[in-house]
Tab-separated table of C-alpha atoms and ligand atoms in Angstrom:
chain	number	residue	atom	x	y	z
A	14	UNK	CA	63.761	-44.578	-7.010
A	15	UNK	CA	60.920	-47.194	-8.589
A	16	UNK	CA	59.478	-46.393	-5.556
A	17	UNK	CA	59.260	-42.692	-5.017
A	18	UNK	CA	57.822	-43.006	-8.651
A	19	UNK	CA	55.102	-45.173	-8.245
A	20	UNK	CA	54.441	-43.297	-4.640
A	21	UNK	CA	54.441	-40.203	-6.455
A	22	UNK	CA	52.315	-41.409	-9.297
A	23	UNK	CA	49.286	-42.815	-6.860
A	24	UNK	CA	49.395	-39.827	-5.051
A	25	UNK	CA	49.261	-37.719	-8.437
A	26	UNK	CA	46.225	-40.238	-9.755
A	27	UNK	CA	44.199	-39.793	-6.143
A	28	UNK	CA	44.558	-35.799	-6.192
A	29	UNK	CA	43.644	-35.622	-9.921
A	30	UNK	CA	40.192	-37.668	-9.258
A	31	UNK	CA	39.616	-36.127	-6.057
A	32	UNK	CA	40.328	-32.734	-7.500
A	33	UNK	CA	37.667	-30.386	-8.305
A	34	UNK	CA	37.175	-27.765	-11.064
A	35	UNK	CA	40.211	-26.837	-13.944
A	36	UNK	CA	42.180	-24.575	-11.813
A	37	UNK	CA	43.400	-27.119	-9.571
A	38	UNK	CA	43.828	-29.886	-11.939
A	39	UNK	CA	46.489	-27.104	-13.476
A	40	UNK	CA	47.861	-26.292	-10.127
A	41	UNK	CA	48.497	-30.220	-9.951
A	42	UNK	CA	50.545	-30.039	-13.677
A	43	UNK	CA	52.527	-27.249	-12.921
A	44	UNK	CA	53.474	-29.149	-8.776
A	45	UNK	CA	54.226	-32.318	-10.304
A	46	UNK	CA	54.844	-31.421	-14.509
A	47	UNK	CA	56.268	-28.353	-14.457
A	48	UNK	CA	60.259	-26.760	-14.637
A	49	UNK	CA	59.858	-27.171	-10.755
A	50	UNK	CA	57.912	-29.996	-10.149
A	51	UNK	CA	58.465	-33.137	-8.475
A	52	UNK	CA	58.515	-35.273	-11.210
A	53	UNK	CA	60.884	-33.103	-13.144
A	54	UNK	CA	63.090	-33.393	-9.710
A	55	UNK	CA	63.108	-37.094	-9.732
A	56	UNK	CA	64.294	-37.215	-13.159
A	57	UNK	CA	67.158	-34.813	-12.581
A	58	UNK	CA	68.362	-37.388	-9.826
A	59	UNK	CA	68.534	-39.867	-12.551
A	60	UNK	CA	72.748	-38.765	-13.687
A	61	UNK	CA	73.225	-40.027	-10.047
A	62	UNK	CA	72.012	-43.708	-11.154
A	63	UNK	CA	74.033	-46.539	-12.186
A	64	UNK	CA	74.558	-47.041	-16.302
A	65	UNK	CA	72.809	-49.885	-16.394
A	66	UNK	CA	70.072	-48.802	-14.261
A	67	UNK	CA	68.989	-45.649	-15.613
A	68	UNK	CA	67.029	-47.011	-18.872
A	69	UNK	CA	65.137	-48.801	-17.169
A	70	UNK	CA	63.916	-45.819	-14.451
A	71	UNK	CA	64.256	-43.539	-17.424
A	72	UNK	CA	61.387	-45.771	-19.135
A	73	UNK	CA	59.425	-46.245	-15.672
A	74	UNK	CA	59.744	-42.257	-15.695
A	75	UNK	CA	58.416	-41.405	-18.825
A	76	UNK	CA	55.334	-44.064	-18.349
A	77	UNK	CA	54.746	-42.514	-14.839
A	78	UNK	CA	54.561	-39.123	-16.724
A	79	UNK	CA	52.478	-40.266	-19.563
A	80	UNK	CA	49.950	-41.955	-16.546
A	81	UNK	CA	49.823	-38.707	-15.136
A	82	UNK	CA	49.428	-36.781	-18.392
A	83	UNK	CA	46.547	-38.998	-19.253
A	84	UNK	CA	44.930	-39.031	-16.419
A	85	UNK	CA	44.742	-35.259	-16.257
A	86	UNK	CA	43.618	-34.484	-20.008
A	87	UNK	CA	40.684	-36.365	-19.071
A	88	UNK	CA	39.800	-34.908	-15.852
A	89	UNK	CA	40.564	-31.377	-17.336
A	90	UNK	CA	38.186	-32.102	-20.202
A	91	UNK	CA	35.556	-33.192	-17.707
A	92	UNK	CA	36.040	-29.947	-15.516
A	93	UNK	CA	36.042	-28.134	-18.748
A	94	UNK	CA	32.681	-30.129	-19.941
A	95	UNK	CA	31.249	-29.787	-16.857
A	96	UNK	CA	32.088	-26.124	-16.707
A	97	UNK	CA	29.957	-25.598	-20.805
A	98	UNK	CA	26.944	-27.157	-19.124
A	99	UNK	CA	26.970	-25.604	-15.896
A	100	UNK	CA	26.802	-22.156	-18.147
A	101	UNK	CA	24.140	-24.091	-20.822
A	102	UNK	CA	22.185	-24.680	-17.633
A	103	UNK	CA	22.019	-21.249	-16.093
A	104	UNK	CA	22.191	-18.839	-19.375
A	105	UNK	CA	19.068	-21.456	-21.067
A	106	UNK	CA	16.424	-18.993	-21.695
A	107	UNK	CA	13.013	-20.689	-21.123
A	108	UNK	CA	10.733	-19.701	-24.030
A	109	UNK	CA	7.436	-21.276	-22.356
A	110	UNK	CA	7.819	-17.885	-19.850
A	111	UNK	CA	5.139	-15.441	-20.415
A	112	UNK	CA	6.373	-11.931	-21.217
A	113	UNK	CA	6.321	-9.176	-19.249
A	114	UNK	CA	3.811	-6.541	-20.142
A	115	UNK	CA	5.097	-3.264	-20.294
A	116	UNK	CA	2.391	-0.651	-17.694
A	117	UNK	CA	0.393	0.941	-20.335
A	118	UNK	CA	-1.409	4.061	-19.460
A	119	UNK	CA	-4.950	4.791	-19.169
A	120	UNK	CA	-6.882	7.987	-20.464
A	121	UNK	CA	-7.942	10.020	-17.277
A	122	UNK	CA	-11.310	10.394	-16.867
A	123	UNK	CA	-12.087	14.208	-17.462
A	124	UNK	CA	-10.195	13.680	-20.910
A	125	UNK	CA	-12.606	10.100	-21.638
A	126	UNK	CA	-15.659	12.629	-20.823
A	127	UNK	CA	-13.884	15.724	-22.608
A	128	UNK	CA	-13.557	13.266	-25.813
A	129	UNK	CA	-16.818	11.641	-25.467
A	130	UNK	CA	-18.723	15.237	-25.096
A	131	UNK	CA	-16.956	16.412	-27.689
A	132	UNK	CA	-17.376	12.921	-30.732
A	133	UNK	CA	-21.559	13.782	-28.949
A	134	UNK	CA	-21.465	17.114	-30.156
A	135	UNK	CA	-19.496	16.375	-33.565
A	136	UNK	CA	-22.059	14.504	-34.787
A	137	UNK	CA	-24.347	17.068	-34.029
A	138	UNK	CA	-22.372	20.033	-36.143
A	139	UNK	CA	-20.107	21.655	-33.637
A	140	UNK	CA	-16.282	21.926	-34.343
A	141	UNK	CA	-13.823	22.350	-31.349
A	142	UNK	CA	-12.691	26.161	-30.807
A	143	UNK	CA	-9.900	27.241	-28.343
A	144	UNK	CA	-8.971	29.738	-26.571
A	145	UNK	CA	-5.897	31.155	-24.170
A	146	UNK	CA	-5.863	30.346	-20.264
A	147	UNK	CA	-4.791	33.962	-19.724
A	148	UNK	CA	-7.440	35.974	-20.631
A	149	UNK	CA	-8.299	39.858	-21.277
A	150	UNK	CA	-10.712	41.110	-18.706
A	151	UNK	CA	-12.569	42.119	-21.574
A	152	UNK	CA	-13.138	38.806	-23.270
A	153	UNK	CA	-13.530	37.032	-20.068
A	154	UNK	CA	-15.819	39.535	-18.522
A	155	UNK	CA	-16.879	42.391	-20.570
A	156	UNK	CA	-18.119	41.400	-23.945
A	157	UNK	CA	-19.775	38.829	-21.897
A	158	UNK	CA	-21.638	41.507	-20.529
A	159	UNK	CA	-20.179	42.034	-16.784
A	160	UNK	CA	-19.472	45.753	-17.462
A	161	UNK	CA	-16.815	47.234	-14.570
A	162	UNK	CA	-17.902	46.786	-11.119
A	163	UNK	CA	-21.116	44.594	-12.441
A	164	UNK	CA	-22.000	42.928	-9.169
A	165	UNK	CA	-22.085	39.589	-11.557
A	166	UNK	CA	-18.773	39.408	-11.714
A	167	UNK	CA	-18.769	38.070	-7.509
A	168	UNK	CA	-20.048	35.195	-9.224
A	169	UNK	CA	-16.446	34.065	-10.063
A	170	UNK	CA	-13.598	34.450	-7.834
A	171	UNK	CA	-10.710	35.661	-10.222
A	172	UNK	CA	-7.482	34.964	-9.970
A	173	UNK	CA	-5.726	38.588	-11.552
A	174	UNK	CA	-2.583	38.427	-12.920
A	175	UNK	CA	-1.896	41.808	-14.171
A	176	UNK	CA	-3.004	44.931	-16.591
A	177	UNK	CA	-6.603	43.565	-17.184
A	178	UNK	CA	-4.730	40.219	-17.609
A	179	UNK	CA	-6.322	37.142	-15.819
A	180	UNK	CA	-6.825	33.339	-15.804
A	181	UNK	CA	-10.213	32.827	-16.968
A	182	UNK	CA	-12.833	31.571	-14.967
A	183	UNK	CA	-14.869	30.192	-17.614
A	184	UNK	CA	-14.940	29.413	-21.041
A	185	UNK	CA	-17.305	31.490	-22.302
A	186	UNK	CA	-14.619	33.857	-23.955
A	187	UNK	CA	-13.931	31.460	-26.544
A	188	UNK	CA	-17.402	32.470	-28.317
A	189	UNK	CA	-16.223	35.831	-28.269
A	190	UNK	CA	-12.815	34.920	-29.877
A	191	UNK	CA	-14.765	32.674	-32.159
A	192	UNK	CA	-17.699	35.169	-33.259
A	193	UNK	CA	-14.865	37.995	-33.790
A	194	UNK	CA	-13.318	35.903	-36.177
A	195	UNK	CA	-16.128	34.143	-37.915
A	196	UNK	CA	-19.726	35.465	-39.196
A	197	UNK	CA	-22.242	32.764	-39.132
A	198	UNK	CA	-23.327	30.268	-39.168
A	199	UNK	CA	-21.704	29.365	-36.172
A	200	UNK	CA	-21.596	26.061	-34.333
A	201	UNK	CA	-18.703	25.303	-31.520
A	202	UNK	CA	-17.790	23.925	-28.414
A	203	UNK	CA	-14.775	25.092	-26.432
A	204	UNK	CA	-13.135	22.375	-24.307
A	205	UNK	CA	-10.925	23.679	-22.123
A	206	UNK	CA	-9.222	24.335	-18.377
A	207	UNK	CA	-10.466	27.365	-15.916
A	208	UNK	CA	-9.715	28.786	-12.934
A	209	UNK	CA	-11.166	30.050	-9.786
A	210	UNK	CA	-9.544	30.727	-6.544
A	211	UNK	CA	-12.105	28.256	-4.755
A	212	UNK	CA	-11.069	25.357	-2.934
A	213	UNK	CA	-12.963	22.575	-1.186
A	214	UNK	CA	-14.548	18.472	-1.588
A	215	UNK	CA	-16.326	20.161	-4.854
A	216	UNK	CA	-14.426	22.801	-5.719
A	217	UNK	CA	-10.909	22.543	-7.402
A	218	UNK	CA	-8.697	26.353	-7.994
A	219	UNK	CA	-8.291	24.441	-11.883
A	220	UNK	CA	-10.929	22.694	-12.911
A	221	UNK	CA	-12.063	21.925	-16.685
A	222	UNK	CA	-15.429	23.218	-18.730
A	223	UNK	CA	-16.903	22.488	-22.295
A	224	UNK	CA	-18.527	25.789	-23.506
A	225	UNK	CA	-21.184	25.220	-26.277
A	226	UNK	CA	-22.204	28.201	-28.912
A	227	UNK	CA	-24.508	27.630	-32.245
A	228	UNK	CA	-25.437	31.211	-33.892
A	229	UNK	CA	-27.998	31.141	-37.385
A	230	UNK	CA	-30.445	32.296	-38.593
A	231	UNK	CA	-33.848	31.436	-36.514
A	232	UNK	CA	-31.911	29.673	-33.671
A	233	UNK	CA	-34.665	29.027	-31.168
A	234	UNK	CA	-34.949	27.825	-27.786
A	235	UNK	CA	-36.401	24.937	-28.381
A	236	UNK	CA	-33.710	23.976	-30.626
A	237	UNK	CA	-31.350	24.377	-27.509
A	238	UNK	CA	-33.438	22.413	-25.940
A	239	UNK	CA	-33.919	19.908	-28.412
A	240	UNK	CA	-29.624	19.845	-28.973
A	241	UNK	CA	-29.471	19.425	-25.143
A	242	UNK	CA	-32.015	16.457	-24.747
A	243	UNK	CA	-29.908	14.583	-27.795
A	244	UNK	CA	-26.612	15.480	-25.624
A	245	UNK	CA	-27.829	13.949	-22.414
A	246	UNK	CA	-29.268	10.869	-23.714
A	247	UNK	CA	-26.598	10.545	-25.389
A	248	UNK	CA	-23.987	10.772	-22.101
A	249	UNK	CA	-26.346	9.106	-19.788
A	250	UNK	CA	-28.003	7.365	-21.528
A	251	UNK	CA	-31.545	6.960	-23.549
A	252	UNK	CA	-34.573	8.590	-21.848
A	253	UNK	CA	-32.448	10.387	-18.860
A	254	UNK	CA	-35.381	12.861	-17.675
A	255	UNK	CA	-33.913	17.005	-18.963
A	256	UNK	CA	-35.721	19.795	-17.426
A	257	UNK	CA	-34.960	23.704	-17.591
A	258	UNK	CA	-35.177	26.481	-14.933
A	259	UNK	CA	-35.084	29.929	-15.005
A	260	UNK	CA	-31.766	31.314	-13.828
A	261	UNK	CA	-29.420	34.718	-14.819
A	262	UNK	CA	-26.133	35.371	-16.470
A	263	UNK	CA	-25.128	37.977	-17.854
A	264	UNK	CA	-24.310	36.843	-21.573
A	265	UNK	CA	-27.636	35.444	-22.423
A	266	UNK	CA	-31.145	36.101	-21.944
A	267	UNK	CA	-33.541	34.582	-21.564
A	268	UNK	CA	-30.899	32.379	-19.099
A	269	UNK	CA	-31.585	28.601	-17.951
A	270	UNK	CA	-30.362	25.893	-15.473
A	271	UNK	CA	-30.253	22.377	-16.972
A	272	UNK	CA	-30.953	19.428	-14.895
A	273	UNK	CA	-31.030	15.613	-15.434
A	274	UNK	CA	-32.685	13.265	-13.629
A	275	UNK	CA	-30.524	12.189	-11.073
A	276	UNK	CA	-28.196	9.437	-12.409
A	277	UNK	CA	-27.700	7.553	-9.288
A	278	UNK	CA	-31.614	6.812	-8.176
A	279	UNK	CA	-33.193	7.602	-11.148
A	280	UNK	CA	-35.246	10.309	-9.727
A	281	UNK	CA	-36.626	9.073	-6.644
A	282	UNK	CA	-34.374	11.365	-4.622
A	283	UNK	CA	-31.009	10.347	-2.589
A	284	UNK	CA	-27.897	11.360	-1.064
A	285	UNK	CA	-26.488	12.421	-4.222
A	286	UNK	CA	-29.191	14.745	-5.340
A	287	UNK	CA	-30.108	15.805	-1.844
A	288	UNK	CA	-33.549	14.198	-2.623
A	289	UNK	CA	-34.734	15.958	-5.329
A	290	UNK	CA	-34.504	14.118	-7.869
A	291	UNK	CA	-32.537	16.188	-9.668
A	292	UNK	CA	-29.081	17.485	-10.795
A	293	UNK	CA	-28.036	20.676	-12.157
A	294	UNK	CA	-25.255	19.825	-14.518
A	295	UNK	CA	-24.797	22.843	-16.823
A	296	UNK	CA	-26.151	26.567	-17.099
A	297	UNK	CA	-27.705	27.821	-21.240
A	298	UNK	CA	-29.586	30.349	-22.715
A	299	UNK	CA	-30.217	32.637	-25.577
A	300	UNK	CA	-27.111	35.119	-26.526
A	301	UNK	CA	-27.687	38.626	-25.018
A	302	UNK	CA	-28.199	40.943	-28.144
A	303	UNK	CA	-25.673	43.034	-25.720
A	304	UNK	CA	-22.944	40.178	-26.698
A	305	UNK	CA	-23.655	40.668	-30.313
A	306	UNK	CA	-23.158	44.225	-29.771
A	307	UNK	CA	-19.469	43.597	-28.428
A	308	UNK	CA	-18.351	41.169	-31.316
A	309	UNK	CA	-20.124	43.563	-34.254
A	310	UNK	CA	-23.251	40.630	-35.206
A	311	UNK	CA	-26.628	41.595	-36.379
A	312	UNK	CA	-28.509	40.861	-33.627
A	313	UNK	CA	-31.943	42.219	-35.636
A	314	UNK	CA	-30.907	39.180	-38.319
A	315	UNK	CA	-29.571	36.086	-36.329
A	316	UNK	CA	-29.872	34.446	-32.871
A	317	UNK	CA	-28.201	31.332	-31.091
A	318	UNK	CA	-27.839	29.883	-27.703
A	319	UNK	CA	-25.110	29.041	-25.795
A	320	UNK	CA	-23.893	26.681	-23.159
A	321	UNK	CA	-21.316	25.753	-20.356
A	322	UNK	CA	-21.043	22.527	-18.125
A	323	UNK	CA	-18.401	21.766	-16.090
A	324	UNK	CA	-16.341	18.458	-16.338
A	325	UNK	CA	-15.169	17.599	-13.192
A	326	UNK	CA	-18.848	17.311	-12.312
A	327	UNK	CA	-20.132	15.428	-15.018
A	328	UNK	CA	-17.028	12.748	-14.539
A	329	UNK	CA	-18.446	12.339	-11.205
A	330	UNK	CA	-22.306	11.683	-11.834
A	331	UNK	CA	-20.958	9.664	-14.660
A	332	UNK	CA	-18.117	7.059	-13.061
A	333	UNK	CA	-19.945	7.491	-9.581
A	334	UNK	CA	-16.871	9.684	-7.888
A	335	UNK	CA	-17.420	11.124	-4.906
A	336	UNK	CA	-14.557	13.472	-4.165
A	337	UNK	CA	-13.298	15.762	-6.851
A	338	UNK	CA	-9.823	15.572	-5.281
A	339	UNK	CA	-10.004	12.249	-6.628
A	340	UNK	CA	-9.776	13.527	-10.090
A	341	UNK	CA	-6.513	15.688	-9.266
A	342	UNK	CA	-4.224	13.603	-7.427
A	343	UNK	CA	-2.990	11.028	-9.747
A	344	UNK	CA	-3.110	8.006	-7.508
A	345	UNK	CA	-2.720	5.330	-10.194
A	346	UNK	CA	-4.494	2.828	-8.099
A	347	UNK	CA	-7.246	5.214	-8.244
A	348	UNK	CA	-6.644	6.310	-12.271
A	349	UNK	CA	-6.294	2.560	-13.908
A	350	UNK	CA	-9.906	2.214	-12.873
A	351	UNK	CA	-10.655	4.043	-16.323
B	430	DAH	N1	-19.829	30.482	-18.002
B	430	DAH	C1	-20.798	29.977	-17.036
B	430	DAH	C2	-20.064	29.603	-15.761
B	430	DAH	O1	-18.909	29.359	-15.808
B	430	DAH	C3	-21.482	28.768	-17.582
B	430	DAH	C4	-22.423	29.126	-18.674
B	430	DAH	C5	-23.724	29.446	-18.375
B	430	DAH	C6	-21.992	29.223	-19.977
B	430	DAH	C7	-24.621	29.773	-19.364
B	430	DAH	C8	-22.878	29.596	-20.989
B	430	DAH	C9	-24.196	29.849	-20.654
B	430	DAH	O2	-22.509	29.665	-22.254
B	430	DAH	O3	-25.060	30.194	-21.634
B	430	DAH	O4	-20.681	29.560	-14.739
C-alpha cells in the first residue's frame, strides 16, 4: 500500500510538471482527485487494512494528497499566469504605430477650373446664374437668334428629347433666363454641363461650359476686351499674349474668337497649337440687338457683351492633359494628381 502511494504520487508530481496548459492539469485532479480517481480508490482499500495499520497509511494518504494538491495549485496558477500574459502580449496595442489615414478625396479638375473661373470673375462683378439641362428650343436656340431651320443651328448637334424639349448644347440660354428676369445692370456667368451628340479624343457627348454676360449702360468692346485680358492673366498667368478674330454667331454681333498665346511653347508654335502660336479657347461678342428683342431690353439704351469657353478645354491647356477622355473616366490614379 506505502508503495502504490508513493508510486502513485511520483507519477502524479512528473505529469503535473510535465503537463502543459490548465486543462490538463484539471484532467490530472479529476484522474487522480476526483469521486473516481485513483487516489480516492486507494483510500477506499484502506477498511481492508489491519487496525493498527491504517493510521498510519491513512496519514501517508492524506500527505500524498496534500503533495499532490500543492503541487497542482501551483502549476495551475502558472498555466493560469502564463495564460494573462500570453493575452497581455498579443491584445498590447502599440501606441508608437502611425495611424492610418483615411483616402481623402480630391476636387476633379473641371470643378478646380469651374471654381477658379468663377472666384476670377467674382472679383470682377459677375454673380453665378443657372439654368436647366433640359432646355426649350426657344431659349436654347431661338431667342439666341437661330430662328427655325437657321442653317446655324448645324453648328450644334442636338440631342432632342421631345415637344421643342432638348438638352442644351450650350449655355448661352442662361442669359436669356437671366435677362427675362432681371433689367440691368447685368453681370453673370453661367457655369454649367452641355450636351452634344459628338464623340471623339476632343469631343465628349457631356462636356461642361462657363457662359459670361455683362449688360449696362455704354458696355463697349473694349471693355470685353479689357474683362477678357484681366481673365486670362489671371488663369494663365501675367502677360499670357490675348488676341481677337473675327468670327459669327448668331446671338451677338459684332462676333469674336479669343485666343491666348499658346500655353505650352509660349508662342513659338508646337504640337499643341499646330504651330501657330496660338489657341482658341473661347468665342465673345457684342449682344445682337435681335436678342434684346426676344427678352423685351432697350436695345436703343443699353449694350453688353457676352461670352462662352468651354472647360474641358481649358483643364487641358491648363494641367497639360492630352486626352479629354481623361477627364471622364474616373481613374483615381489618374484623378489624385489634382
Ligand atoms: N455658345 C457658344 C458655343 O457653345 C459659345 C459662345 C460664343 C457663347 C460666343 C457666347 C458668345 O456667349 O458670345 O459655341
Amino acid at each position: 500500500m506505502r508503495e502504490k502511494l508513493e508510486q502513485l504520487r511520483d507519477g502524479a508530481l512528473q505529469a503535473i510538471a510535465a503537463s502543459s496548459g490548465v486543462e490538463q492539469l484539471q484532467e490530472i485532479r479529476v484522474r487522480l482527485l476526483g469521486r473516481k480517481g485513483e487516489l480516492t480508490a486507494l483510500m477506499k482499500g484502506l477498511g481492508a487494512l489491519a487496525a493498527e495499520e491504517r493510521p498510519i497509511v491513512g496519514q501517508l494518504v492524506n500527505t500524498v494528497r496534500d503533495d499532490i494538491e500543492t503541487a497542482l495549485t501551483a502549476a495551475l496558477m502558472a498555466a493560469e499566469e502564463m495564460v494573462i500574459s500570453d493575452r497581455l502580449r498579443s491584445e498590447r496595442v502599440d501606441i508608437s504605430l502611425p495611424g492610418r489615414h483615411p483616402l481623402k478625396g480630391t476636387k476633379h479638375p473641371v470643378s478646380l477650373v469651374i471654381e477658379e473661373i468663377c472666384s476670377i470673375f467674382a472679383g470682377l462683378g459677375f454673380a453665378v446664374a443657372e439654368g436647366p439641362e433640359i432646355e426649350h428650343d426657344w431659349y436654347n436656340f431661338e431667342a439666341l437668334n437661330f430662328p427655325p431651320e437657321h442653317p446655324a443651328r448645324d453648328m450644334q448637334d442636338t440631342f432632342f428629347v421631345e415637344n421643342n424639349l432638348l438638352l442644351r448644347t450650350h449655355t448661352s440660354p442662361v442669359q436669356i433666363r437671366t435677362m427675362l428676369k432681371q433689367k440691368p445692370p447685368v453681370r453673370i456667368i453661367a457655369p454649367g454641363t452641355v450636351y452634344r451628340c459628338d464623340s471623339d479624343a476632343t469631343h465628349s457627348p457631356m462636356f461642361h461650359q462657363i457662359e459670361g454676360l455683362m449688360v449696362d449702360k455704354c458696355v463697349t468692346f473694349g471693355d470685353l476686351k479689357g474683362i477678357l485680358t484681366v481673365f486670362t492673366n489671371q488663369l494663365f498667368g501675367q502677360k499670357t499674349g490675348v488676341r481677337l478674330r473675327p468670327s459669327y454667331f448668331p446671338f451677338t454681333e459684332p462676333s469674336a474668337e479669343v485666343d491666348i498665346a499658346c500655353v505650352i511653347c509660349g508662342g513659338k508654335g508646337c504640337r499643341v497649337c499646330k504651330n501657330s502660336g496660338w489657341l482658341e479657347i473661347l468665342g465673345a461678342g457684342m449682344v445682337d440687338p435681335e436678342v434684346y428683342r426676344h427678352v423685351q431690353y432697350d436695345a436703343e439704351n443699353i449694350s453688353g457683351f457676352a461670352f462662352g469657353m468651354g472647360i474641358e478645354r481649358i483643364a487641358m491647356l491648363k494641367y497639360g492633359i492630352s486626352d479629354m477622355r481623361l477627364l471622364f473616366e474616373n481613374d483615381v490614379r489618374f484623378l489624385r494628381q489634382f
